[in-house]
PDB file of C-alpha atoms in Angstrom:
ATOM      1  CA  MET A   1       6.861 122.923 -36.046  1.00 42.00           C
ATOM      2  CA  ASP A   2       4.133 123.140 -38.665  1.00 46.00           C
ATOM      3  CA  SER A   3       1.791 126.147 -38.258  1.00 43.00           C
ATOM      4  CA  ASP A   4      -1.230 123.729 -37.679  1.00 47.00           C
ATOM      5  CA  GLY A   5       0.379 121.907 -34.644  1.00 47.00           C
ATOM      6  CA  ARG A   6       0.526 118.660 -36.225  1.00 48.00           C
ATOM      7  CA  GLU A   7       4.091 117.490 -34.815  1.00 57.00           C
ATOM      8  CA  PRO A   8       3.115 118.330 -31.405  1.00 63.00           C
ATOM      9  CA  ALA A   9      -0.160 116.616 -31.761  1.00 74.00           C
ATOM     10  CA  PHE A  10       1.518 113.773 -32.891  1.00 89.00           C
ATOM     11  CA  GLY A  11       4.024 113.768 -30.398  1.00 91.00           C
ATOM     12  CA  GLU A  12       1.323 113.103 -27.723  1.00 93.00           C
ATOM     13  CA  VAL A  13      -0.019 110.417 -30.088  1.00 94.00           C
ATOM     14  CA  MET A  14       3.453 108.562 -30.124  1.00 95.00           C
ATOM     15  CA  ARG A  15       3.934 109.033 -26.191  1.00 96.00           C
ATOM     16  CA  LEU A  16       0.445 107.398 -25.664  1.00 97.00           C
ATOM     17  CA  ALA A  17       0.937 104.576 -28.065  1.00 97.00           C
ATOM     18  CA  ARG A  18       4.285 103.741 -26.345  1.00 97.00           C
ATOM     19  CA  GLU A  19       2.302 103.647 -22.875  1.00 98.00           C
ATOM     20  CA  ILE A  20      -0.191 101.402 -24.567  1.00 98.00           C
ATOM     21  CA  ASP A  21       2.326  99.035 -25.402  1.00 98.00           C
ATOM     22  CA  GLN A  22       4.207  98.989 -22.132  1.00 98.00           C
ATOM     23  CA  ALA A  23       0.903  98.648 -20.287  1.00 98.00           C
ATOM     24  CA  GLY A  24       0.292  95.452 -22.228  1.00 98.00           C
ATOM     25  CA  ARG A  25       3.556  94.120 -21.515  1.00 97.00           C
ATOM     26  CA  ASP A  26       3.288  94.785 -17.879  1.00 98.00           C
ATOM     27  CA  ILE A  27       0.089  92.848 -17.427  1.00 98.00           C
ATOM     28  CA  GLY A  28       0.895  89.927 -19.665  1.00 97.00           C
ATOM     29  CA  LEU A  29      -1.157  91.139 -22.887  1.00 97.00           C
ATOM     30  CA  PRO A  30       1.837  92.018 -24.942  1.00 97.00           C
ATOM     31  CA  TYR A  31      -0.115  91.805 -28.186  1.00 96.00           C
ATOM     32  CA  ILE A  32      -1.951  94.897 -29.398  1.00 95.00           C
ATOM     33  CA  ALA A  33      -4.306  95.851 -32.155  1.00 93.00           C
ATOM     34  CA  VAL A  34      -5.520  99.579 -32.811  1.00 93.00           C
ATOM     35  CA  SER A  35      -8.380 100.978 -35.010  1.00 92.00           C
ATOM     36  CA  ALA A  36      -9.454 104.801 -34.671  1.00 91.00           C
ATOM     37  CA  ASP A  37     -12.342 103.978 -37.226  1.00 89.00           C
ATOM     38  CA  ILE A  38     -13.674 100.353 -37.622  1.00 86.00           C
ATOM     39  CA  SER A  39     -15.417 101.705 -40.961  1.00 82.00           C
ATOM     40  CA  ASP A  40     -12.226 102.737 -42.304  1.00 81.00           C
ATOM     41  CA  PRO A  41      -9.761 100.449 -43.326  1.00 81.00           C
ATOM     42  CA  SER A  42      -7.036 103.055 -43.131  1.00 86.00           C
ATOM     43  CA  PRO A  43      -4.371 102.215 -40.766  1.00 90.00           C
ATOM     44  CA  VAL A  44      -3.508 104.148 -37.363  1.00 93.00           C
ATOM     45  CA  VAL A  45      -0.227 105.725 -38.472  1.00 93.00           C
ATOM     46  CA  GLY A  46       2.510 107.455 -36.359  1.00 92.00           C
ATOM     47  CA  ASP A  47       4.286 110.753 -37.172  1.00 90.00           C
ATOM     48  CA  ASP A  48       6.290 109.179 -39.694  1.00 91.00           C
ATOM     49  CA  GLY A  49       3.391 108.135 -41.535  1.00 90.00           C
ATOM     50  CA  ARG A  50       4.073 104.296 -41.116  1.00 93.00           C
ATOM     51  CA  PRO A  51       1.683 102.003 -39.412  1.00 94.00           C
ATOM     52  CA  LEU A  52       1.794 101.789 -35.676  1.00 96.00           C
ATOM     53  CA  ALA A  53       1.166  98.242 -36.309  1.00 94.00           C
ATOM     54  CA  GLU A  54       4.524  97.965 -38.040  1.00 94.00           C
ATOM     55  CA  THR A  55       6.467 100.343 -35.445  1.00 95.00           C
ATOM     56  CA  VAL A  56       5.212 100.372 -31.943  1.00 96.00           C
ATOM     57  CA  PHE A  57       2.774  97.462 -31.715  1.00 96.00           C
ATOM     58  CA  ARG A  58       2.935  93.657 -32.641  1.00 94.00           C
ATOM     59  CA  TRP A  59       0.335  91.068 -33.206  1.00 91.00           C
ATOM     60  CA  VAL A  60       0.023  87.177 -32.137  1.00 89.00           C
ATOM     61  CA  ASP A  61       0.826  86.174 -35.724  1.00 85.00           C
ATOM     62  CA  PRO A  62       3.611  88.063 -36.944  1.00 83.00           C
ATOM     63  CA  ASN A  63       2.349  86.993 -40.445  1.00 83.00           C
ATOM     64  CA  LEU A  64      -1.196  88.354 -40.095  1.00 83.00           C
ATOM     65  CA  ALA A  65      -1.068  92.079 -41.211  1.00 85.00           C
ATOM     66  CA  TYR A  66      -4.362  92.807 -40.243  1.00 82.00           C
ATOM     67  CA  TRP A  67      -4.009  96.484 -41.303  1.00 84.00           C
ATOM     68  CA  LYS A  68      -3.511  95.616 -44.789  1.00 84.00           C
ATOM     69  CA  ASP A  69      -6.617  93.756 -44.889  1.00 78.00           C
ATOM     70  CA  ARG A  70      -9.510  95.935 -46.142  1.00 71.00           C
ATOM     71  CA  ALA A  71     -12.248  93.371 -44.934  1.00 70.00           C
ATOM     72  CA  PHE A  72     -10.617  92.296 -41.640  1.00 73.00           C
ATOM     73  CA  ALA A  73     -13.160  94.265 -39.498  1.00 65.00           C
ATOM     74  CA  LEU A  74     -15.985  92.640 -41.026  1.00 61.00           C
ATOM     75  CA  ARG A  75     -14.573  88.981 -40.382  1.00 71.00           C
ATOM     76  CA  ALA A  76     -13.050  89.501 -36.863  1.00 75.00           C
ATOM     77  CA  GLY A  77     -15.366  88.338 -34.232  1.00 76.00           C
ATOM     78  CA  ILE A  78     -14.142  90.693 -31.512  1.00 82.00           C
ATOM     79  CA  ILE A  79     -14.449  93.844 -33.817  1.00 81.00           C
ATOM     80  CA  ARG A  80     -18.047  92.814 -34.539  1.00 80.00           C
ATOM     81  CA  VAL A  81     -18.618  92.748 -30.830  1.00 87.00           C
ATOM     82  CA  VAL A  82     -17.037  96.210 -30.681  1.00 89.00           C
ATOM     83  CA  ARG A  83     -20.246  97.776 -32.777  1.00 87.00           C
ATOM     84  CA  VAL A  84     -22.793  96.267 -30.243  1.00 87.00           C
ATOM     85  CA  CYS A  85     -20.871  97.074 -26.876  1.00 90.00           C
ATOM     86  CA  GLY A  86     -19.943 100.564 -25.937  1.00 90.00           C
ATOM     87  CA  GLU A  87     -18.056  99.556 -22.434  1.00 94.00           C
ATOM     88  CA  PRO A  88     -14.643  97.660 -21.872  1.00 96.00           C
ATOM     89  CA  PHE A  89     -14.881  93.833 -22.257  1.00 96.00           C
ATOM     90  CA  PHE A  90     -12.742  90.904 -22.220  1.00 96.00           C
ATOM     91  CA  TYR A  91     -12.464  87.676 -24.078  1.00 93.00           C
ATOM     92  CA  GLN A  92     -11.790  84.452 -22.309  1.00 91.00           C
ATOM     93  CA  GLU A  93     -12.252  80.729 -23.090  1.00 88.00           C
ATOM     94  CA  GLY A  94     -14.416  81.410 -26.105  1.00 86.00           C
ATOM     95  CA  LYS A  95     -16.691  83.997 -24.240  1.00 89.00           C
ATOM     96  CA  MET A  96     -17.087  87.607 -23.667  1.00 91.00           C
ATOM     97  CA  HIS A  97     -17.332  89.318 -20.545  1.00 94.00           C
ATOM     98  CA  SER A  98     -17.453  92.626 -18.573  1.00 95.00           C
ATOM     99  CA  TRP A  99     -17.555  94.054 -15.099  1.00 93.00           C
ATOM    100  CA  ARG A 100     -21.313  93.497 -14.957  1.00 93.00           C
ATOM    101  CA  GLN A 101     -23.720  91.123 -17.261  1.00 91.00           C
ATOM    102  CA  VAL A 102     -24.058  93.278 -20.277  1.00 90.00           C
ATOM    103  CA  ARG A 103     -26.913  92.150 -22.435  1.00 88.00           C
ATOM    104  CA  ALA A 104     -25.086  92.807 -25.578  1.00 87.00           C
ATOM    105  CA  LEU A 105     -22.564  90.328 -24.911  1.00 90.00           C
ATOM    106  CA  ASP A 106     -25.028  87.885 -23.407  1.00 88.00           C
ATOM    107  CA  GLY A 107     -26.662  87.947 -26.975  1.00 84.00           C
ATOM    108  CA  VAL A 108     -22.986  87.300 -28.336  1.00 83.00           C
ATOM    109  CA  ASN A 109     -22.182  84.366 -26.215  1.00 85.00           C
ATOM    110  CA  GLN A 110     -25.298  82.713 -27.479  1.00 84.00           C
ATOM    111  CA  HIS A 111     -24.171  82.517 -30.931  1.00 77.00           C
ATOM    112  CA  ILE A 112     -20.319  82.830 -30.631  1.00 70.00           C
ATOM    113  CA  ASP A 113     -17.962  80.737 -32.972  1.00 66.00           C
ATOM    114  CA  PRO A 114     -14.545  80.247 -31.005  1.00 59.00           C
ATOM    115  CA  ASP A 115     -12.915  79.329 -34.399  1.00 60.00           C
ATOM    116  CA  ALA A 116     -13.422  82.997 -35.177  1.00 57.00           C
ATOM    117  CA  TYR A 117     -11.123  84.044 -32.426  1.00 55.00           C
ATOM    118  CA  GLY A 118      -8.655  81.012 -32.226  1.00 51.00           C
ATOM    119  CA  SER A 119      -7.833  81.408 -35.986  1.00 55.00           C
ATOM    120  CA  TYR A 120      -5.893  84.597 -35.332  1.00 74.00           C
ATOM    121  CA  GLY A 121      -4.031  83.221 -32.303  1.00 80.00           C
ATOM    122  CA  VAL A 122      -6.081  85.085 -29.463  1.00 88.00           C
ATOM    123  CA  GLU A 123      -6.609  83.085 -26.269  1.00 91.00           C
ATOM    124  CA  GLY A 124      -7.561  86.196 -24.322  1.00 93.00           C
ATOM    125  CA  ALA A 125      -7.852  89.842 -24.596  1.00 95.00           C
ATOM    126  CA  ILE A 126      -9.169  93.003 -23.010  1.00 97.00           C
ATOM    127  CA  ILE A 127     -11.121  95.305 -25.434  1.00 96.00           C
ATOM    128  CA  ALA A 128     -11.597  99.042 -24.943  1.00 97.00           C
ATOM    129  CA  PRO A 129     -14.326  99.955 -27.498  1.00 96.00           C
ATOM    130  CA  ILE A 130     -14.536 103.997 -27.810  1.00 95.00           C
ATOM    131  CA  HIS A 131     -17.747 105.194 -29.361  1.00 90.00           C
ATOM    132  CA  SER A 132     -16.977 108.989 -30.148  1.00 82.00           C
ATOM    133  CA  PRO A 133     -18.664 112.112 -31.668  1.00 73.00           C
ATOM    134  CA  MET A 134     -19.788 112.007 -35.461  1.00 70.00           C
ATOM    135  CA  GLY A 135     -20.624 108.191 -34.898  1.00 74.00           C
ATOM    136  CA  VAL A 136     -17.221 107.027 -35.206  1.00 84.00           C
ATOM    137  CA  ILE A 137     -16.304 103.663 -33.430  1.00 90.00           C
ATOM    138  CA  GLY A 138     -12.717 102.690 -32.690  1.00 93.00           C
ATOM    139  CA  ALA A 139     -11.403 100.108 -30.334  1.00 94.00           C
ATOM    140  CA  ILE A 140      -7.851  99.074 -28.693  1.00 96.00           C
ATOM    141  CA  VAL A 141      -7.152  95.355 -28.128  1.00 95.00           C
ATOM    142  CA  TRP A 142      -4.671  93.938 -25.697  1.00 97.00           C
ATOM    143  CA  ALA A 143      -4.367  90.378 -26.392  1.00 95.00           C
ATOM    144  CA  THR A 144      -2.270  87.141 -25.377  1.00 95.00           C
ATOM    145  CA  ASP A 145      -1.689  83.681 -26.954  1.00 93.00           C
ATOM    146  CA  ASP A 146      -1.266  82.285 -23.313  1.00 94.00           C
ATOM    147  CA  ALA A 147      -4.406  80.023 -22.712  1.00 91.00           C
ATOM    148  CA  SER A 148      -3.606  80.033 -19.106  1.00 95.00           C
ATOM    149  CA  ALA A 149      -3.648  83.524 -18.539  1.00 96.00           C
ATOM    150  CA  ASP A 150      -6.291  84.744 -16.064  1.00 97.00           C
ATOM    151  CA  ILE A 151      -7.943  87.667 -17.863  1.00 97.00           C
ATOM    152  CA  SER A 152     -10.845  88.157 -15.558  1.00 96.00           C
ATOM    153  CA  ARG A 153      -8.324  89.047 -12.893  1.00 97.00           C
ATOM    154  CA  ILE A 154      -6.322  91.087 -15.381  1.00 98.00           C
ATOM    155  CA  PHE A 155      -9.251  92.933 -16.457  1.00 98.00           C
ATOM    156  CA  LYS A 156     -10.669  93.431 -12.848  1.00 97.00           C
ATOM    157  CA  GLU A 157      -7.204  95.076 -11.785  1.00 97.00           C
ATOM    158  CA  HIS A 158      -6.532  97.065 -15.170  1.00 98.00           C
ATOM    159  CA  GLY A 159      -9.464  96.997 -17.299  1.00 97.00           C
ATOM    160  CA  ALA A 160     -10.410 100.799 -16.312  1.00 97.00           C
ATOM    161  CA  ALA A 161      -6.969 102.034 -16.715  1.00 97.00           C
ATOM    162  CA  LEU A 162      -6.915 100.428 -20.078  1.00 98.00           C
ATOM    163  CA  TYR A 163     -10.134 102.060 -20.928  1.00 97.00           C
ATOM    164  CA  LEU A 164      -8.951 105.516 -20.034  1.00 97.00           C
ATOM    165  CA  LEU A 165      -5.739 104.955 -21.962  1.00 98.00           C
ATOM    166  CA  ALA A 166      -7.631 104.084 -25.165  1.00 97.00           C
ATOM    167  CA  LEU A 167      -9.834 106.992 -24.972  1.00 96.00           C
ATOM    168  CA  ARG A 168      -7.007 109.306 -24.291  1.00 96.00           C
ATOM    169  CA  PHE A 169      -5.045 107.714 -27.302  1.00 97.00           C
ATOM    170  CA  LEU A 170      -7.930 107.665 -29.937  1.00 95.00           C
ATOM    171  CA  SER A 171      -8.853 111.111 -28.883  1.00 92.00           C
ATOM    172  CA  ALA A 172      -5.552 112.616 -29.547  1.00 93.00           C
ATOM    173  CA  TYR A 173      -5.202 110.556 -32.563  1.00 93.00           C
ATOM    174  CA  ARG A 174      -8.381 112.035 -33.897  1.00 88.00           C
ATOM    175  CA  ASP A 175      -7.340 115.484 -33.103  1.00 86.00           C
ATOM    176  CA  ALA A 176      -4.150 114.991 -34.878  1.00 87.00           C
ATOM    177  CA  ALA A 177      -5.118 112.927 -37.803  1.00 81.00           C
ATOM    178  CA  LEU A 178      -8.782 114.012 -38.863  1.00 65.00           C
ATOM    179  CA  PRO A 179      -9.847 117.171 -40.545  1.00 57.00           C
ATOM    180  CA  ALA A 180     -10.972 119.956 -38.301  1.00 53.00           C
ATOM    181  CA  ALA A 181     -14.416 120.118 -39.883  1.00 47.00           C
ATOM    182  CA  ALA A 182     -15.237 117.037 -37.832  1.00 46.00           C
ATOM    183  CA  THR A 183     -15.159 118.803 -34.441  1.00 50.00           C
ATOM    184  CA  GLU A 184     -17.045 122.029 -35.487  1.00 62.00           C
ATOM    185  CA  LEU A 185     -20.322 122.439 -33.508  1.00 73.00           C
ATOM    186  CA  VAL A 186     -23.591 122.334 -35.211  1.00 81.00           C
ATOM    187  CA  GLU A 187     -26.524 124.477 -34.518  1.00 86.00           C
ATOM    188  CA  PHE A 188     -29.937 123.815 -36.302  1.00 90.00           C
ATOM    189  CA  THR A 189     -32.608 126.441 -36.682  1.00 92.00           C
ATOM    190  CA  ARG A 190     -36.161 125.599 -35.290  1.00 91.00           C
ATOM    191  CA  ARG A 191     -37.451 124.624 -38.765  1.00 93.00           C
ATOM    192  CA  GLU A 192     -34.273 122.606 -39.586  1.00 93.00           C
ATOM    193  CA  ALA A 193     -34.629 120.553 -36.453  1.00 91.00           C
ATOM    194  CA  GLN A 194     -38.383 119.951 -37.060  1.00 92.00           C
ATOM    195  CA  CYS A 195     -37.808 118.903 -40.513  1.00 93.00           C
ATOM    196  CA  LEU A 196     -35.347 116.380 -39.290  1.00 93.00           C
ATOM    197  CA  LYS A 197     -37.649 115.054 -36.455  1.00 92.00           C
ATOM    198  CA  TRP A 198     -40.523 114.434 -38.822  1.00 94.00           C
ATOM    199  CA  ALA A 199     -37.826 112.839 -41.532  1.00 93.00           C
ATOM    200  CA  ALA A 200     -36.534 110.768 -38.969  1.00 90.00           C
ATOM    201  CA  ALA A 201     -40.251 109.614 -38.053  1.00 91.00           C
ATOM    202  CA  GLY A 202     -40.533 108.484 -41.818  1.00 91.00           C
ATOM    203  CA  LYS A 203     -42.369 111.070 -43.278  1.00 93.00           C
ATOM    204  CA  THR A 204     -41.893 112.227 -46.791  1.00 93.00           C
ATOM    205  CA  ASP A 205     -41.076 115.935 -47.713  1.00 93.00           C
ATOM    206  CA  ALA A 206     -44.582 116.495 -49.064  1.00 94.00           C
ATOM    207  CA  GLU A 207     -46.002 115.230 -45.809  1.00 94.00           C
ATOM    208  CA  ILE A 208     -43.647 117.167 -43.592  1.00 95.00           C
ATOM    209  CA  ALA A 209     -44.676 120.162 -45.697  1.00 94.00           C
ATOM    210  CA  THR A 210     -48.350 119.646 -44.902  1.00 94.00           C
ATOM    211  CA  ILE A 211     -47.706 118.866 -41.184  1.00 94.00           C
ATOM    212  CA  MET A 212     -45.593 122.132 -40.901  1.00 94.00           C
ATOM    213  CA  GLY A 213     -47.875 124.289 -42.995  1.00 94.00           C
ATOM    214  CA  VAL A 214     -45.003 125.026 -45.483  1.00 94.00           C
ATOM    215  CA  SER A 215     -44.196 124.136 -49.175  1.00 94.00           C
ATOM    216  CA  ALA A 216     -42.066 121.101 -50.188  1.00 93.00           C
ATOM    217  CA  PRO A 217     -39.289 122.923 -51.681  1.00 93.00           C
ATOM    218  CA  THR A 218     -39.199 124.707 -48.351  1.00 95.00           C
ATOM    219  CA  VAL A 219     -38.672 121.576 -46.661  1.00 94.00           C
ATOM    220  CA  ARG A 220     -35.897 120.324 -48.890  1.00 93.00           C
ATOM    221  CA  PHE A 221     -34.225 123.570 -48.122  1.00 94.00           C
ATOM    222  CA  HIS A 222     -34.247 123.049 -44.925  1.00 94.00           C
ATOM    223  CA  MET A 223     -33.055 119.264 -44.978  1.00 93.00           C
ATOM    224  CA  THR A 224     -30.249 120.679 -47.500  1.00 92.00           C
ATOM    225  CA  ASN A 225     -29.124 122.969 -45.083  1.00 92.00           C
ATOM    226  CA  ALA A 226     -28.975 120.576 -42.221  1.00 91.00           C
ATOM    227  CA  SER A 227     -26.954 118.235 -44.377  1.00 88.00           C
ATOM    228  CA  ARG A 228     -24.252 120.953 -45.151  1.00 87.00           C
ATOM    229  CA  LYS A 229     -24.020 121.763 -41.524  1.00 86.00           C
ATOM    230  CA  LEU A 230     -23.299 118.177 -40.776  1.00 84.00           C
ATOM    231  CA  GLY A 231     -20.970 117.859 -43.507  1.00 79.00           C
ATOM    232  CA  VAL A 232     -22.835 114.615 -45.167  1.00 79.00           C
ATOM    233  CA  SER A 233     -24.624 114.260 -48.204  1.00 80.00           C
ATOM    234  CA  GLY A 234     -28.185 112.688 -48.644  1.00 83.00           C
ATOM    235  CA  ARG A 235     -31.276 112.372 -46.751  1.00 88.00           C
ATOM    236  CA  SER A 236     -30.470 109.143 -44.820  1.00 86.00           C
ATOM    237  CA  GLN A 237     -26.694 110.128 -43.596  1.00 82.00           C
ATOM    238  CA  THR A 238     -28.108 113.333 -42.526  1.00 87.00           C
ATOM    239  CA  ILE A 239     -31.017 111.741 -40.281  1.00 89.00           C
ATOM    240  CA  ARG A 240     -28.489 109.121 -38.947  1.00 82.00           C
ATOM    241  CA  LEU A 241     -25.764 111.600 -38.029  1.00 83.00           C
ATOM    242  CA  ALA A 242     -28.371 114.108 -36.444  1.00 85.00           C
ATOM    243  CA  THR A 243     -29.688 110.737 -34.400  1.00 83.00           C
ATOM    244  CA  THR A 244     -26.452 109.796 -33.453  1.00 76.00           C
ATOM    245  CA  LEU A 245     -25.594 113.226 -32.132  1.00 78.00           C
ATOM    246  CA  GLY A 246     -28.524 113.574 -29.992  1.00 81.00           C
ATOM    247  CA  TYR A 247     -30.160 116.437 -31.949  1.00 83.00           C
ATOM    248  CA  ILE A 248     -33.236 114.550 -32.591  1.00 80.00           C
ATOM    249  CA  GLY A 249     -34.829 111.578 -30.547  1.00 67.00           C
ATOM    250  CA  GLN A 250     -35.017 108.117 -31.852  1.00 51.00           C
ATOM    251  CA  GLY A 251     -38.526 108.428 -31.853  1.00 46.00           C
ATOM    252  CA  GLY A 252     -38.721 111.005 -34.406  1.00 44.00           C
ATOM    253  CA  GLY A 253     -41.230 113.859 -34.824  1.00 46.00           C
ATOM    254  CA  GLY A 254     -44.132 112.331 -32.978  1.00 44.00           C
TER     255      GLY A 254
END
């Protein structure tokens, strides 16, 4: 056992991966695609360091090694939808649906290109997008190449359980594979929070200094501290992540 607990952590990851695979086979959606972070082309790997797509999971087209294609997430229609929908949904007959009418899916369906999905051999799928802390978006796709599969029924009966399974798996994987710094609690001082709010509202350092009655170097000092605490660099990344994590409102400092 490693002193950092890596082996036990990956043991849970592997157990959940096999559960995901078996769940798909049991409900007629045997093809699995997994991404822990759709912005990162690195594949999800197992305890042996090999991509799970090569060991535990399989895909509709055995010749499509999507985990080796660094631009796949930019082209795959289903993954594009994951960016705008934070709840489980399903794909059937060229359209996206969920348990209720979802505005994001309605917009997608109006401009959807069925060829973007058919070209990958997918006739139906259930997708579990997982929007996690630090702005990370992951997803698990259970798919079939059987056009006669009643995806709507399968989703109604199993969608909630699949979503919970996806959440458990991706949470366990991130704990096992991501740096510990990504889970640290961030606490801002009152001044740091004020600077972030005004910066999010579009104010420059000079304008923030005037509003707060301090010097511009002091504003930059607080912004730099905020960036360091979030583990990012640059003004735009700091504002984006602070907003994503709920430290500052979408409306900024006004």
